Coordinates of N, CA, C and O in Angstrom, one line a residue:
M1 N 13.2 25.9 -5.5 CA 12.6 26.5 -4.3 C 11.8 25.5 -3.6 O 11.2 24.6 -4.1
K2 N 11.9 25.5 -2.3 CA 11.2 24.6 -1.4 C 10.0 25.2 -0.8 O 10.0 26.4 -0.4
M3 N 8.9 24.5 -0.6 CA 7.7 25.0 0.0 C 8.0 25.4 1.4 O 8.5 24.6 2.2
K4 N 7.5 26.5 1.8 CA 7.7 27.0 3.2 C 6.3 26.7 3.9 O 5.3 27.2 3.5
K5 N 6.4 25.9 5.0 CA 5.2 25.5 5.7 C 4.9 26.7 6.7 O 5.6 27.0 7.6
K6 N 3.7 27.4 6.4 CA 3.3 28.6 7.2 C 1.9 28.4 7.7 O 1.3 27.4 7.3
E7 N 1.4 29.3 8.4 CA 0.1 29.3 8.9 C -0.9 30.1 8.0 O -2.1 30.0 8.3
N8 N -0.4 30.8 7.0 CA -1.3 31.5 6.1 C -0.5 31.8 4.8 O 0.7 31.8 4.8
Y9 N -1.3 32.0 3.7 CA -0.7 32.2 2.4 C -1.5 33.3 1.7 O -2.8 33.3 1.7
N10 N -0.8 34.2 1.0 CA -1.5 35.3 0.2 C -1.6 34.8 -1.2 O -1.2 33.7 -1.6
K11 N -2.3 35.6 -2.0 CA -2.6 35.3 -3.4 C -1.3 35.0 -4.2 O -1.2 34.0 -5.0
S12 N -0.3 35.8 -4.0 CA 1.0 35.6 -4.8 C 1.6 34.3 -4.4 O 2.1 33.6 -5.3
E13 N 1.6 33.9 -3.2 CA 2.1 32.6 -2.7 C 1.3 31.5 -3.3 O 1.9 30.4 -3.7
L14 N 0.0 31.6 -3.4 CA -0.9 30.6 -3.9 C -0.6 30.4 -5.4 O -0.6 29.3 -6.0
F15 N -0.3 31.5 -6.1 CA 0.0 31.5 -7.5 C 1.3 30.6 -7.8 O 1.5 30.0 -8.8
Q16 N 2.2 30.7 -6.8 CA 3.5 29.9 -6.9 C 3.1 28.4 -6.9 O 3.8 27.6 -7.6
F17 N 2.1 28.0 -6.1 CA 1.7 26.6 -6.1 C 1.0 26.3 -7.5 O 1.1 25.1 -7.9
S18 N 0.3 27.2 -8.0 CA -0.3 27.0 -9.3 C 0.7 26.8 -10.4 O 0.5 26.0 -11.4
D19 N 1.8 27.6 -10.4 CA 2.8 27.6 -11.4 C 3.8 26.5 -11.3 O 4.7 26.4 -12.2
G20 N 3.8 25.8 -10.2 CA 4.8 24.7 -10.1 C 6.1 25.1 -9.6 O 7.1 24.4 -9.8
A21 N 6.2 26.2 -8.8 CA 7.5 26.7 -8.3 C 8.2 25.8 -7.3 O 9.3 26.0 -7.1
F22 N 7.4 24.8 -6.8 CA 8.0 24.0 -5.8 C 8.4 22.6 -6.3 O 8.7 21.7 -5.5
G23 N 8.5 22.4 -7.6 CA 8.9 21.2 -8.1 C 7.8 20.3 -8.7 O 6.6 20.5 -8.3
S24 N 8.1 19.4 -9.5 CA 7.1 18.5 -10.2 C 6.5 17.5 -9.2 O 5.4 17.0 -9.5
E25 N 7.2 17.2 -8.1 CA 6.7 16.2 -7.2 C 5.6 16.8 -6.2 O 4.9 16.1 -5.5
I26 N 5.5 18.2 -6.2 CA 4.6 18.8 -5.3 C 3.3 19.1 -6.1 O 3.3 19.6 -7.2
S27 N 2.2 18.7 -5.5 CA 0.9 18.9 -6.1 C 0.6 20.4 -6.4 O 1.0 21.3 -5.6
K28 N 0.0 20.7 -7.5 CA -0.2 22.1 -7.9 C -1.7 22.5 -7.6 O -2.6 21.6 -7.7
L29 N -1.9 23.7 -7.3 CA -3.2 24.3 -7.4 C -3.5 24.6 -8.8 O -2.6 24.8 -9.6
P30 N -4.8 24.7 -9.2 CA -5.1 25.1 -10.6 C -4.7 26.6 -10.8 O -4.6 27.4 -9.9
L31 N -4.4 26.8 -12.1 CA -4.1 28.2 -12.5 C -5.4 29.0 -12.6 O -6.5 28.5 -12.8
P32 N -5.3 30.3 -12.5 CA -6.5 31.2 -12.7 C -6.9 31.0 -14.2 O -6.1 30.7 -15.0
P33 N -8.2 31.0 -14.5 CA -9.3 31.4 -13.6 C -9.9 30.2 -12.8 O -10.8 30.5 -12.0
M34 N -9.3 29.0 -12.9 CA -9.9 27.9 -12.1 C -9.4 27.9 -10.6 O -10.0 27.3 -9.8
L35 N -8.4 28.7 -10.3 CA -8.0 28.8 -8.9 C -9.1 29.6 -8.2 O -9.4 30.8 -8.5
M36 N -9.8 29.0 -7.2 CA -11.0 29.6 -6.6 C -10.6 30.1 -5.2 O -11.5 30.2 -4.3
I37 N -9.4 30.5 -4.9 CA -8.9 30.9 -3.6 C -8.0 32.1 -3.8 O -7.1 32.1 -4.6
D38 N -8.2 33.1 -3.0 CA -7.4 34.3 -3.0 C -6.4 34.3 -1.8 O -5.3 34.9 -1.9
R39 N -6.7 33.7 -0.7 CA -5.8 33.6 0.4 C -6.3 32.5 1.4 O -7.4 32.2 1.5
I40 N -5.3 32.0 2.1 CA -5.5 31.1 3.2 C -5.2 31.9 4.4 O -4.0 32.3 4.6
S41 N -6.2 32.2 5.3 CA -5.9 33.0 6.5 C -5.5 32.1 7.6 O -4.8 32.6 8.6
K42 N -5.8 30.8 7.6 CA -5.4 29.9 8.7 C -5.3 28.5 8.1 O -6.2 28.0 7.5
I43 N -4.2 27.8 8.5 CA -4.1 26.4 8.2 C -3.3 25.8 9.3 O -2.3 26.4 9.8
S44 N -3.8 24.8 9.9 CA -3.2 24.2 11.1 C -3.5 22.7 11.2 O -4.4 22.2 10.6
E45 N -2.6 22.0 11.9 CA -2.7 20.5 12.1 C -3.6 20.2 13.3 O -3.9 19.0 13.5
D46 N -4.1 21.2 14.0 CA -5.0 20.9 15.1 C -6.2 21.9 15.0 O -6.2 22.7 14.1
G47 N -7.1 21.7 15.8 CA -8.3 22.5 15.8 C -9.3 22.0 14.8 O -9.2 20.9 14.2
G48 N -10.4 22.7 14.5 CA -11.4 22.2 13.6 C -12.4 21.3 14.4 O -12.2 21.0 15.5
K49 N -13.4 20.9 13.7 CA -14.5 20.1 14.3 C -14.0 18.8 14.8 O -14.5 18.3 15.8
Y50 N -13.0 18.2 14.2 CA -12.5 16.9 14.7 C -11.1 17.0 15.4 O -10.5 16.0 15.7
N51 N -10.6 18.2 15.6 CA -9.3 18.5 16.2 C -8.2 17.8 15.5 O -7.3 17.3 16.1
K52 N -8.3 17.7 14.2 CA -7.3 17.1 13.4 C -6.7 18.0 12.3 O -5.9 17.7 11.5
G53 N -7.2 19.3 12.4 CA -6.7 20.3 11.5 C -7.8 21.1 10.9 O -9.0 20.6 10.9
Q54 N -7.5 22.3 10.4 CA -8.5 23.2 9.8 C -7.8 24.1 8.8 O -6.7 24.5 8.9
I55 N -8.6 24.5 7.8 CA -8.2 25.6 6.9 C -9.3 26.6 6.8 O -10.5 26.2 6.7
I56 N -9.0 27.9 6.9 CA -9.9 29.0 6.7 C -9.3 29.7 5.5 O -8.1 30.1 5.5
A57 N -10.1 30.0 4.4 CA -9.6 30.6 3.2 C -10.7 31.5 2.7 O -11.9 31.5 3.1
E58 N -10.3 32.4 1.7 CA -11.3 33.4 1.2 C -11.1 33.6 -0.3 O -10.0 33.3 -0.8
M59 N -12.1 34.0 -0.9 CA -12.0 34.5 -2.3 C -12.9 35.7 -2.5 O -14.0 35.7 -2.0
E60 N -12.3 36.8 -3.0 CA -13.0 38.0 -3.3 C -13.9 37.9 -4.5 O -13.4 37.3 -5.5
I61 N -15.1 38.4 -4.5 CA -16.0 38.3 -5.6 C -15.9 39.6 -6.4 O -16.0 40.7 -5.8
N62 N -15.7 39.5 -7.7 CA -15.7 40.6 -8.6 C -16.8 40.4 -9.6 O -16.9 39.3 -10.2
P63 N -17.7 41.3 -9.8 CA -18.8 41.1 -10.8 C -18.3 40.7 -12.2 O -19.1 40.2 -13.0
K64 N -17.0 41.0 -12.5 CA -16.5 40.7 -13.8 C -15.9 39.3 -13.9 O -15.3 38.9 -14.9
L65 N -16.0 38.5 -12.9 CA -15.5 37.1 -13.0 C -16.1 36.4 -14.1 O -17.2 36.5 -14.5
W66 N -15.3 35.5 -14.8 CA -15.6 34.9 -16.1 C -16.9 34.1 -16.1 O -17.7 34.1 -17.0
F67 N -17.3 33.5 -15.0 CA -18.5 32.6 -15.0 C -19.8 33.4 -14.9 O -20.8 32.9 -15.3
F68 N -19.7 34.6 -14.4 CA -21.0 35.4 -14.3 C -21.5 35.8 -15.7 O -22.7 36.0 -15.9
D69 N -20.6 35.9 -16.7 CA -21.0 36.2 -18.1 C -21.7 35.0 -18.8 O -22.5 35.2 -19.7
C70 N -21.5 33.8 -18.4 CA -22.0 32.7 -19.1 C -23.0 31.8 -18.3 O -23.6 30.9 -18.8
H71 N -23.1 32.1 -17.0 CA -23.9 31.2 -16.1 C -24.8 32.1 -15.2 O -24.4 32.4 -14.1
F72 N -25.8 32.5 -15.6 CA -26.7 32.4 -16.8 C -26.9 33.7 -17.4 O -26.8 34.7 -16.7
K73 N -27.3 33.8 -18.7 CA -27.6 35.0 -19.3 C -28.7 35.8 -18.6 O -29.8 35.2 -18.3
D74 N -28.4 37.0 -18.2 CA -29.4 37.8 -17.5 C -29.7 37.3 -16.1 O -30.7 37.8 -15.5
D75 N -29.0 36.3 -15.6 CA -29.3 35.7 -14.3 C -27.9 35.2 -13.7 O -27.8 34.0 -13.5
P76 N -26.9 36.1 -13.5 CA -25.6 35.6 -13.2 C -25.5 35.0 -11.8 O -25.9 35.5 -10.8
V77 N -24.9 33.8 -11.8 CA -24.7 33.1 -10.5 C -23.4 32.2 -10.6 O -23.2 31.7 -11.7
M78 N -22.6 32.2 -9.6 CA -21.4 31.3 -9.6 C -21.9 29.8 -9.6 O -22.7 29.4 -8.8
P79 N -21.4 29.0 -10.5 CA -21.7 27.6 -10.6 C -21.3 27.0 -9.2 O -20.2 27.1 -8.7
G80 N -22.3 26.2 -8.7 CA -22.0 25.5 -7.4 C -20.8 24.6 -7.5 O -20.1 24.4 -6.5
C81 N -20.5 24.0 -8.7 CA -19.4 23.1 -8.8 C -18.1 23.8 -8.6 O -17.1 23.2 -8.2
L82 N -18.0 25.1 -8.9 CA -16.8 25.9 -8.6 C -16.5 26.1 -7.1 O -15.4 26.0 -6.7
G83 N -17.6 26.3 -6.4 CA -17.4 26.4 -4.9 C -17.0 25.0 -4.4 O -16.1 25.0 -3.5
L84 N -17.6 24.0 -4.9 CA -17.2 22.6 -4.4 C -15.7 22.4 -4.8 O -14.9 21.8 -4.0
D85 N -15.3 22.8 -6.0 CA -14.0 22.6 -6.5 C -13.0 23.3 -5.5 O -11.9 22.8 -5.2
A86 N -13.3 24.5 -5.1 CA -12.5 25.2 -4.2 C -12.2 24.4 -2.9 O -11.1 24.4 -2.3
L87 N -13.3 23.7 -2.4 CA -13.1 22.9 -1.2 C -12.2 21.7 -1.5 O -11.4 21.4 -0.6
W88 N -12.3 21.1 -2.7 CA -11.3 20.1 -3.0 C -9.9 20.7 -3.2 O -8.9 20.0 -2.8
Q89 N -9.8 21.9 -3.8 CA -8.5 22.5 -4.0 C -7.8 22.7 -2.6 O -6.6 22.4 -2.4
L90 N -8.6 23.1 -1.6 CA -8.0 23.4 -0.3 C -7.6 22.1 0.4 O -6.6 22.0 1.1
T91 N -8.4 21.0 0.2 CA -8.1 19.7 0.8 C -6.8 19.2 0.2 O -5.9 18.7 1.0
G92 N -6.6 19.3 -1.1 CA -5.4 18.9 -1.7 C -4.2 19.7 -1.3 O -3.1 19.2 -1.0
F93 N -4.4 21.0 -1.1 CA -3.3 21.9 -0.6 C -2.9 21.4 0.8 O -1.7 21.4 1.1
Y94 N -3.9 21.1 1.6 CA -3.5 20.6 3.0 C -2.6 19.4 2.9 O -1.7 19.3 3.7
L95 N -2.9 18.5 2.0 CA -2.1 17.3 1.9 C -0.6 17.6 1.6 O 0.3 17.1 2.1
T96 N -0.5 18.5 0.6 CA 0.8 19.0 0.2 C 1.5 19.7 1.4 O 2.7 19.6 1.6
W97 N 0.7 20.6 2.1 CA 1.3 21.3 3.2 C 1.8 20.4 4.3 O 2.8 20.7 4.9
L98 N 1.1 19.3 4.4 CA 1.6 18.3 5.4 C 2.9 17.6 5.0 O 3.6 17.0 5.8
G99 N 3.2 17.6 3.7 CA 4.4 16.9 3.2 C 4.1 15.9 2.2 O 5.1 15.2 1.7
G100 N 2.9 15.7 1.8 CA 2.5 14.7 0.8 C 3.0 15.2 -0.6 O 3.1 16.4 -0.9
T101 N 3.3 14.2 -1.4 CA 3.8 14.5 -2.8 C 2.9 13.7 -3.8 O 2.2 12.8 -3.4
G102 N 2.9 14.2 -5.0 CA 2.1 13.5 -6.1 C 1.1 14.6 -6.7 O 1.1 15.7 -6.2
K103 N 0.4 14.1 -7.7 CA -0.6 15.0 -8.3 C -1.9 14.8 -7.6 O -2.4 13.7 -7.5
G104 N -2.5 16.0 -7.3 CA -3.8 16.0 -6.6 C -4.9 15.7 -7.5 O -5.0 16.2 -8.6
R105 N -5.8 14.8 -7.0 CA -7.1 14.5 -7.7 C -8.2 14.4 -6.7 O -8.1 13.7 -5.7
A106 N -9.3 15.1 -7.1 CA -10.6 14.9 -6.3 C -11.1 13.5 -6.5 O -11.1 13.0 -7.6
L107 N -11.5 12.8 -5.4 CA -11.9 11.4 -5.5 C -13.4 11.3 -5.3 O -14.0 10.2 -5.6
G108 N -14.0 12.3 -4.6 CA -15.4 12.1 -4.4 C -15.9 13.0 -3.3 O -15.1 13.8 -2.7
C109 N -17.2 12.9 -3.0 CA -17.8 13.7 -1.9 C -19.0 12.9 -1.5 O -19.8 12.4 -2.3
G110 N -19.1 12.7 -0.2 CA -20.2 11.9 0.4 C -21.6 12.6 0.2 O -22.6 12.0 -0.1
E111 N -21.6 13.9 0.5 CA -22.9 14.6 0.5 C -22.6 16.1 0.3 O -21.6 16.7 0.8
V112 N -23.4 16.7 -0.6 CA -23.3 18.2 -0.8 C -24.7 18.8 -0.7 O -25.6 18.2 -1.3
K113 N -24.8 19.9 -0.1 CA -26.1 20.6 0.0 C -25.8 22.1 -0.3 O -24.9 22.7 0.2
F114 N -26.6 22.7 -1.2 CA -26.6 24.1 -1.5 C -27.8 24.7 -1.0 O -28.9 24.4 -1.3
K115 N -27.6 25.7 -0.1 CA -28.7 26.4 0.5 C -28.7 27.9 0.1 O -29.4 28.7 0.8
G116 N -28.0 28.3 -0.9 CA -28.0 29.6 -1.4 C -27.1 29.7 -2.6 O -26.6 28.7 -3.1
Q117 N -26.9 30.9 -3.1 CA -26.1 31.2 -4.3 C -25.2 32.4 -4.1 O -25.4 33.2 -3.3
I118 N -24.2 32.4 -5.0 CA -23.2 33.5 -5.0 C -23.5 34.3 -6.2 O -23.5 33.8 -7.4
R119 N -23.8 35.6 -6.0 CA -24.2 36.5 -7.1 C -23.1 37.6 -7.2 O -22.3 37.8 -6.3
P120 N -23.1 38.3 -8.3 CA -22.1 39.3 -8.5 C -22.0 40.4 -7.5 O -21.0 41.0 -7.3
H121 N -23.1 40.7 -6.8 CA -23.1 41.7 -5.7 C -22.4 41.3 -4.4 O -22.1 42.1 -3.6
H122 N -22.2 40.0 -4.3 CA -21.5 39.6 -3.1 C -20.1 40.0 -3.1 O -19.5 40.3 -4.2
K123 N -19.5 40.1 -2.0 CA -18.1 40.7 -1.9 C -17.1 39.6 -1.6 O -15.9 39.7 -2.1
L124 N -17.4 38.6 -0.8 CA -16.4 37.7 -0.3 C -17.0 36.3 0.0 O -18.1 36.2 0.6
I125 N -16.2 35.3 -0.4 CA -16.6 33.9 0.0 C -15.6 33.5 1.1 O -14.4 33.8 1.0
K126 N -16.1 32.8 2.1 CA -15.3 32.3 3.1 C -15.4 30.7 3.1 O -16.6 30.2 3.1
Y127 N -14.3 30.1 3.1 CA -14.3 28.6 3.1 C -13.8 28.1 4.4 O -12.8 28.7 5.0
K128 N -14.4 27.1 4.9 CA -13.9 26.5 6.2 C -13.8 25.0 6.0 O -14.8 24.3 5.6
I129 N -12.6 24.4 6.1 CA -12.4 23.0 5.9 C -12.0 22.4 7.3 O -11.1 22.9 7.9
D130 N -12.7 21.3 7.7 CA -12.4 20.6 8.9 C -11.8 19.2 8.5 O -12.5 18.5 7.8
I131 N -10.6 19.0 8.9 CA -9.9 17.8 8.5 C -10.5 16.6 9.3 O -10.5 16.7 10.6
K132 N -10.9 15.6 8.6 CA -11.5 14.4 9.3 C -10.6 13.3 9.4 O -10.5 12.6 10.4
K133 N -9.8 13.0 8.3 CA -8.9 11.8 8.3 C -7.8 12.1 7.3 O -8.1 12.6 6.2
I134 N -6.6 11.7 7.6 CA -5.5 11.7 6.7 C -4.9 10.3 6.6 O -4.6 9.7 7.7
I135 N -4.7 9.9 5.4 CA -4.0 8.6 5.2 C -2.7 8.9 4.4 O -2.7 9.7 3.5
T136 N -1.6 8.3 4.8 CA -0.3 8.5 4.1 C 0.2 7.3 3.3 O 1.2 7.5 2.6
K137 N -0.4 6.2 3.5 CA 0.0 5.0 2.8 C -1.2 4.1 2.4 O -2.1 4.0 3.2
P138 N -1.2 3.6 1.2 CA -0.2 3.5 0.2 C -0.1 4.9 -0.6 O 0.8 5.1 -1.3
I139 N -1.2 5.7 -0.5 CA -1.1 7.1 -1.1 C -1.5 8.0 -0.1 O -2.1 7.7 1.0
W140 N -1.2 9.3 -0.3 CA -1.7 10.4 0.6 C -3.2 10.6 0.2 O -3.5 10.8 -1.0
M141 N -4.0 10.6 1.2 CA -5.4 10.9 0.9 C -6.0 11.6 2.1 O -5.7 11.4 3.3
G142 N -6.9 12.6 1.8 CA -7.5 13.4 2.9 C -9.0 13.3 2.8 O -9.6 13.2 1.7
M143 N -9.7 13.3 3.9 CA -11.1 13.3 4.0 C -11.5 14.5 4.9 O -11.0 14.6 6.0
T144 N -12.4 15.4 4.4 CA -12.7 16.6 5.1 C -14.2 16.8 5.0 O -14.9 16.3 4.2
D145 N -14.7 17.6 6.0 CA -16.0 18.2 5.9 C -15.8 19.7 5.7 O -14.8 20.3 6.2
A146 N -16.7 20.4 5.0 CA -16.4 21.8 4.6 C -17.7 22.6 4.5 O -18.7 22.0 4.2
T147 N -17.5 23.9 4.6 CA -18.6 24.8 4.4 C -18.1 26.0 3.6 O -16.9 26.3 3.5
L148 N -19.1 26.7 2.9 CA -18.8 27.9 2.2 C -19.8 28.9 2.7 O -21.0 28.6 2.8
E149 N -19.3 30.1 3.0 CA -20.1 31.2 3.5 C -20.0 32.4 2.7 O -19.0 32.7 2.1
V150 N -21.1 33.1 2.5 CA -21.2 34.4 1.8 C -22.2 35.3 2.6 O -23.2 34.8 3.1
S151 N -21.8 36.5 2.7 CA -22.6 37.5 3.5 C -23.0 37.0 4.9 O -24.1 37.1 5.3
N152 N -22.0 36.4 5.6 CA -22.2 35.9 6.9 C -23.2 34.8 7.0 O -23.8 34.5 8.1
K153 N -23.5 34.1 5.9 CA -24.4 33.0 5.9 C -23.8 31.7 5.3 O -23.3 31.8 4.1
T154 N -23.8 30.6 5.9 CA -23.3 29.4 5.4 C -24.3 28.8 4.4 O -25.5 28.6 4.7
I155 N -23.8 28.7 3.1 CA -24.8 28.3 2.0 C -24.4 26.9 1.3 O -25.2 26.4 0.6
Y156 N -23.1 26.5 1.5 CA -22.7 25.2 1.0 C -22.3 24.3 2.1 O -21.5 24.8 3.0
F157 N -22.7 23.1 2.1 CA -22.3 22.1 3.1 C -21.8 20.9 2.4 O -22.5 20.3 1.6
A158 N -20.6 20.4 2.7 CA -20.0 19.2 2.0 C -19.5 18.3 3.1 O -18.8 18.8 4.0
K159 N -19.8 17.0 3.0 CA -19.3 16.0 3.9 C -18.5 15.0 3.2 O -18.9 14.6 2.1
N160 N -17.5 14.6 3.8 CA -16.6 13.5 3.3 C -16.0 13.8 1.9 O -16.0 12.9 1.0
L161 N -15.5 15.0 1.8 CA -14.8 15.3 0.5 C -13.5 14.5 0.6 O -12.9 14.4 1.6
Q162 N -13.1 13.9 -0.6 CA -11.9 13.1 -0.6 C -11.0 13.6 -1.7 O -11.5 13.8 -2.9
V163 N -9.7 13.7 -1.4 CA -8.7 14.1 -2.4 C -7.5 13.1 -2.1 O -7.2 12.8 -1.0
G164 N -6.9 12.7 -3.2 CA -5.7 11.9 -3.1 C -4.5 12.5 -3.9 O -4.8 13.3 -4.8
L165 N -3.3 12.2 -3.5 CA -2.1 12.6 -4.2 C -1.5 11.3 -4.9 O -1.3 10.3 -4.2
F166 N -1.3 11.4 -6.2 CA -0.9 10.2 -7.0 C 0.4 10.4 -7.7 O 0.7 11.5 -8.3
D167 N 1.3 9.4 -7.6 CA 2.5 9.4 -8.4 C 2.3 8.6 -9.7 O 1.4 7.8 -9.8
N168 N 3.1 8.8 -10.6 CA 3.2 8.0 -11.9 C 1.9 8.0 -12.7 O 1.5 7.1 -13.3
L169 N 1.2 9.2 -12.7 CA 0.1 9.3 -13.6 C 0.6 9.5 -15.0 O 1.6 10.3 -15.2
T170 N 0.1 8.8 -16.0 CA 0.6 9.0 -17.3 C -0.5 9.5 -18.2 O -1.6 9.3 -18.0
Y171 N -0.1 10.3 -19.2 CA -1.0 10.9 -20.2 C -0.5 10.8 -21.6 O 0.7 10.9 -21.8
P172 N -1.3 10.6 -22.5 CA -2.7 10.1 -22.4 C -2.7 8.6 -22.1 O -1.8 7.9 -22.4
P173 N -3.8 8.1 -21.6 CA -3.9 6.6 -21.4 C -3.9 5.9 -22.8 O -4.3 6.5 -23.8
S174 N -3.4 4.8 -22.8 CA -3.4 4.0 -24.1 C -4.8 3.8 -24.5 O -5.7 3.7 -23.7
K175 N -5.0 3.6 -25.8 CA -6.3 3.4 -26.3 C -7.0 2.2 -25.6 O -6.4 1.1 -25.5
G176 N -8.2 2.4 -25.1 CA -9.0 1.3 -24.4 C -8.5 1.1 -23.0 O -9.1 0.2 -22.3
E177 N -7.6 1.9 -22.5 CA -7.1 1.7 -21.2 C -7.6 2.8 -20.3 O -7.8 3.9 -20.7
E178 N -8.0 2.5 -19.0 CA -8.5 3.5 -18.1 C -7.4 4.1 -17.3 O -6.3 3.6 -17.3
E179 N -7.7 5.2 -16.7 CA -6.8 5.9 -15.8 C -6.3 5.0 -14.7 O -7.1 4.1 -14.2
P180 N -5.1 5.1 -14.1 CA -4.6 4.2 -13.1 C -5.2 4.3 -11.7 O -4.8 3.6 -10.9
F181 N -6.1 5.2 -11.6 CA -6.8 5.2 -10.2 C -8.2 5.0 -10.4 O -9.1 4.9 -9.8

C-alpha cells in the first residue's frame, strides 16, 4: 500500500502509519498508547507563521488515559513530555508526508515553556505546528515551532523542534559503540 498525500487524516489512517502499512522505508508513528494524536485536521506545504507549511491536529482527552493513573497519585496530570512528543510526532509525520523516507527520530528542541497543564476534565488538545525549515540532504530533517492548546488557551510553546529521518539504523549497537547519529 502506498501513502496517499492528503490534507487531513483520521485516527484509523494514523493507525496505519503506526502499524507500518506503507512499507519499511516509511517512517512510522508510535503505536498507542504512545500515539498522542487522534486526527490531523490540516496539513499543508504553505501557510503557517513562516509560510513554509503548517499542521493542525487534535487529541481527545479521556479521564481513563493510562498516564492519569500514574502521574500523579491523587493529582492526575498529563506529563509535559507527552505533549512535547506529540509535537515531534507531527513534525516527523510532515517529513514523511513530503516524501521523506527513513526512521524518524527526535533530535532536539531549542526552547520549551509550559504555562499550564492537561487534566482529566479537559476534553481536547489542539496542536499547531509551523514549519520553519526543511532539509532533504544528506538526511531529511525538519525544524518547527509549535504550540499546544487546551480549553482555548495555549499552554505549551516549543521553538526549534528538530526531527530527522534516518536510513540504516542498526539494533542493537555493538558493545561500546554509540548510535550512528
